[in-house]
DNA sequence: TCGATACGCAACCGTCCCGTTTCGTAACCC
DNA sequence: GGGTTACGAAACGGGACGGTTGCGTATCGA
């Protein structure tokens, strides 16, 4: 965003249209959600889709990455409530939420960007992590930590590793599955129970 | 590859240069490894980098995806030997191998393609899974299955979930870490031990 | 009413890429 | 040597896109 908010210094002349701004950002997000990579996003296509002149875009953002950063910033990620009675219950609910999200093309493609474009757009990736990843990570960390504190989990549990195992297992299933079979409906339970119980006899 | 190998039907005229073919494929792989997405790969750029005329490329592949598929097919993935004495040992070696690979930009970017371009290039993604993912997955599955059979692991272990937890945890650490700190050197051990032991008291 | 700014639209030129064709040369078999 | 095919280089027309500019209109404050 380039708009200046210096005190109450309202500029003379016609004010910028908030509707146009929203249309631009929506168009950008939609195109990303449809699989267009950041590098292939064209200002012209965004403008056309938003029903907006290219000028209107260049007036606000000086380059594409700035636009995308602002677009991602508007994504409010809904989070499942994690105030259940047990760690197991909260973990299952968290994993089920993840699984649910992979059904939305929008979420999938946005996650792809976070996974793959971080090499080329570090600024973008950092912003994305802050907005979408961190809140979820914090929520899960709180659940595990609560379990450790309450004695429901072992005291020597490595919280970060536990989070990685839970989250990573679900990502692995949803992204690297060999065939396109439906995922089993009880996948969250199975992951949670097995990681909680461990593999040893 | 379009070259026909019908019996010993050697064609008249000048034979195709294997050197040119190798140069083309190397150039394509290099560009991918440098972060160029498949969609942005241009035949012209590949030709220039390979020191080859565009004609030489079009003579062999009719489209870009075919070329990339052939390029990926040349990637021989070195696999760690997993014939140790215990499941724990093999798992740690496997995870260490994964961690090692993330240090090579080449491997990282190619994994990115597998993760993110599968939506737009399903043919490509399938081929990649077959070449790079499946052998590793099979190796890890064998390790876990051996553990179950020998009694080293619980009999009711869900092998697929266990694999997902182990692999997913490492992927999660290497790709979604918040800061760019170095990963702890004993990460493979920590992941293996915690997933083997579980979280419950 | 007037000046200032934003708007959508269209056009501009330069760049990149595609897929094809043409050129002169090189390599192979008979 | 003659026939055939591949080679690298260059150029083609066509298209997409970038970033800029000018146009006529719309919307604000003074």
Coordinates of C-alpha atoms in Angstrom, one line a residue, chain A:
Chain A
X1 CA 0.0 0.0 0.0
X2 CA 1.4 3.3 -1.0
X3 CA -1.4 5.6 0.2
X4 CA -0.1 8.1 2.7
X5 CA -1.9 8.7 5.9
X6 CA 0.1 11.6 7.3
X7 CA -2.1 12.9 10.0
X8 CA -5.4 14.1 8.5
X9 CA -3.7 15.4 5.4
X10 CA -6.6 14.6 3.0
X11 CA -5.5 15.1 -0.5
X12 CA -7.4 17.3 -2.9
X13 CA -9.1 15.9 -5.9
X14 CA -11.0 12.7 -6.4
X15 CA -10.3 10.1 -3.8
X16 CA -9.2 6.6 -4.8
X17 CA -11.9 4.1 -5.2
X18 CA -11.9 1.4 -2.6
X19 CA -14.1 -0.7 -4.8
X20 CA -11.4 -0.7 -7.5
X21 CA -8.7 -1.6 -4.9
X22 CA -10.8 -4.5 -3.7
X23 CA -11.5 -5.7 -7.2
X24 CA -7.8 -5.7 -8.0
X25 CA -6.8 -7.7 -5.0
X26 CA -9.6 -10.1 -5.5
X27 CA -8.6 -10.7 -9.0
X28 CA -5.0 -11.3 -8.0
X29 CA -6.0 -13.8 -5.4
X30 CA -8.4 -15.6 -7.7
X31 CA -5.7 -16.0 -10.3
X32 CA -3.3 -17.3 -7.8
X33 CA -5.9 -19.6 -6.5
X34 CA -6.5 -20.9 -10.0
X35 CA -2.9 -22.0 -10.2
X36 CA -1.2 -19.0 -11.8
X37 CA 2.3 -18.8 -10.4
X38 CA 3.4 -15.4 -9.0
X39 CA 6.0 -15.1 -11.8
X40 CA 3.4 -15.5 -14.5
X41 CA 0.8 -13.2 -13.0
X42 CA 0.5 -10.3 -15.4
X43 CA -0.6 -6.8 -14.4
X44 CA -2.6 -6.7 -17.6
X45 CA -4.5 -9.8 -16.8
X46 CA -5.2 -8.7 -13.3
X47 CA -6.5 -5.4 -14.6
X48 CA -8.7 -7.0 -17.2
X49 CA -10.1 -9.4 -14.7
X50 CA -10.8 -6.7 -12.1
X51 CA -12.4 -4.5 -14.7
X52 CA -9.8 -1.8 -14.1
X53 CA -7.3 0.1 -16.1
X54 CA -3.7 -0.8 -15.8
X55 CA -3.1 2.7 -14.7
X56 CA -5.2 2.2 -11.6
X57 CA -2.9 -0.6 -10.6
X58 CA 0.4 1.2 -11.3
X59 CA -0.9 4.2 -9.4
X60 CA -1.0 2.1 -6.2
X61 CA 1.7 -0.5 -6.5
X62 CA 5.0 0.0 -8.1
X63 CA 5.6 -3.7 -8.8
X64 CA 3.9 -7.0 -8.8
X65 CA 5.3 -8.4 -5.6
X66 CA 4.0 -5.5 -3.6
X67 CA 0.6 -6.2 -4.9
X68 CA 0.7 -9.9 -4.1
X69 CA 2.0 -9.2 -0.6
X70 CA -1.0 -6.9 0.0
X71 CA -3.3 -9.4 -1.5
X72 CA -2.1 -12.2 0.8
X73 CA -2.4 -9.8 3.7
X74 CA -6.1 -9.7 3.2
X75 CA -6.5 -13.4 3.6
X76 CA -8.1 -14.1 7.0
X77 CA -7.4 -17.7 7.8
X78 CA -10.3 -19.3 9.8
X79 CA -9.0 -21.4 12.6
X80 CA -10.7 -24.3 14.3
X81 CA -11.5 -23.8 17.9
X82 CA -9.0 -25.8 20.0
X83 CA -10.4 -25.7 23.5
X84 CA -11.4 -29.3 23.8
X85 CA -11.0 -31.5 26.8
X86 CA -8.0 -33.4 25.7
X87 CA -4.9 -33.1 23.7
X88 CA -6.0 -35.9 21.5
X89 CA -9.3 -34.2 20.8
X90 CA -7.7 -30.9 19.9
X91 CA -5.0 -32.5 17.7
X92 CA -7.7 -34.5 15.8
X93 CA -9.7 -31.3 15.3
X94 CA -6.6 -29.5 14.1
X95 CA -5.6 -32.2 11.6
X96 CA -9.2 -32.5 10.4
X97 CA -9.1 -28.7 9.7
X98 CA -6.0 -29.2 7.7
X99 CA -7.5 -32.0 5.7
X100 CA -10.6 -29.9 5.0
X101 CA -8.5 -27.1 3.6
X102 CA -6.9 -29.3 1.0
X103 CA -10.3 -29.7 -0.6
X104 CA -10.5 -26.1 -1.5
X105 CA -8.5 -25.3 -4.5
X106 CA -7.9 -21.8 -3.2
X107 CA -6.2 -23.0 -0.1
X108 CA -4.2 -25.6 -2.0
X109 CA -2.8 -23.2 -4.5
X110 CA -1.9 -20.7 -1.9
X111 CA -0.1 -23.3 0.1
X112 CA 1.8 -24.2 -3.0
X113 CA 3.0 -20.7 -3.3
X114 CA 4.2 -20.8 0.3
X115 CA 6.0 -24.0 -0.4
X116 CA 7.6 -23.3 -3.7
X117 CA 7.9 -19.6 -4.4
X118 CA 9.7 -18.9 -1.2
X119 CA 13.0 -19.3 -3.0
X120 CA 12.3 -16.6 -5.5
X121 CA 10.1 -14.2 -3.4
X122 CA 11.5 -14.3 0.1
X123 CA 9.6 -11.1 1.1
X124 CA 6.4 -12.6 0.0
X125 CA 7.1 -15.9 1.7
X126 CA 7.9 -14.2 4.9
X127 CA 4.7 -12.2 4.9
X128 CA 2.7 -15.3 4.1
X129 CA 4.3 -17.2 7.0
X130 CA 3.4 -14.5 9.3
X131 CA -0.2 -14.3 8.2
X132 CA -1.2 -17.9 7.6
X133 CA 1.4 -20.2 9.1
X134 CA 2.3 -18.6 12.4
X135 CA -1.2 -18.5 13.9
X136 CA -1.8 -22.1 13.2
X137 CA 1.6 -23.1 14.4
X138 CA 1.0 -21.1 17.6
X139 CA -2.3 -22.8 18.2
X140 CA -0.9 -26.3 17.8
X141 CA 2.0 -25.5 20.0
X142 CA -0.3 -24.3 22.7
X143 CA -2.2 -27.5 22.6
X144 CA 0.9 -29.7 22.9
X145 CA 2.4 -27.5 25.5
X146 CA -0.8 -27.7 27.5
X147 CA -0.6 -31.4 27.3
X148 CA 3.0 -31.4 28.6
X149 CA 2.1 -29.0 31.5
X150 CA -0.9 -31.0 32.5
X151 CA 0.9 -34.3 32.5
X152 CA -1.2 -35.7 29.7
X153 CA 2.0 -35.9 27.7
X154 CA 5.4 -36.9 28.7
X155 CA 7.4 -34.2 30.3
X156 CA 10.4 -34.6 28.0
X157 CA 8.4 -34.3 24.8
X158 CA 10.1 -32.1 22.2
X159 CA 7.3 -29.8 21.3
X160 CA 8.6 -28.7 18.0
X161 CA 9.3 -32.2 16.8
X162 CA 5.9 -33.3 17.9
X163 CA 4.3 -30.5 15.9
X164 CA 6.4 -31.3 12.9
X165 CA 5.4 -34.9 13.0
X166 CA 1.7 -34.2 13.3
X167 CA 1.5 -31.5 10.7
X168 CA 4.0 -33.1 8.4
X169 CA 2.2 -36.4 8.4
X170 CA -1.0 -34.7 7.3
X171 CA 0.8 -32.7 4.6
X172 CA 2.6 -35.8 3.4
X173 CA -0.7 -37.6 3.0
X174 CA -2.5 -34.8 1.2
X175 CA 0.3 -33.9 -1.1
X176 CA 2.4 -37.0 -1.8
X177 CA -0.2 -39.7 -2.0
X178 CA 0.5 -42.1 -4.8
X179 CA -2.9 -42.6 -6.2
X180 CA -5.7 -40.2 -6.2
X181 CA -7.8 -42.3 -3.9
X182 CA -9.9 -40.5 -1.3
X183 CA -8.1 -40.1 2.0
X184 CA -9.6 -42.3 4.7
X185 CA -12.1 -40.5 6.7
X186 CA -10.5 -41.4 10.0
X187 CA -7.1 -40.2 8.9
X188 CA -6.8 -37.5 11.6
X189 CA -7.6 -40.0 14.3
X190 CA -5.1 -42.5 13.0
X191 CA -2.3 -40.0 12.7
X192 CA -3.0 -38.5 16.2
X193 CA -3.3 -41.9 17.9
X194 CA -0.2 -43.3 16.3
X195 CA 2.0 -40.4 17.0
X196 CA 0.7 -40.1 20.6
X197 CA 1.3 -43.8 21.2
X198 CA 4.5 -44.2 19.3
X199 CA 5.8 -47.2 17.4
X200 CA 7.6 -49.2 20.0
X201 CA 6.0 -52.2 21.7

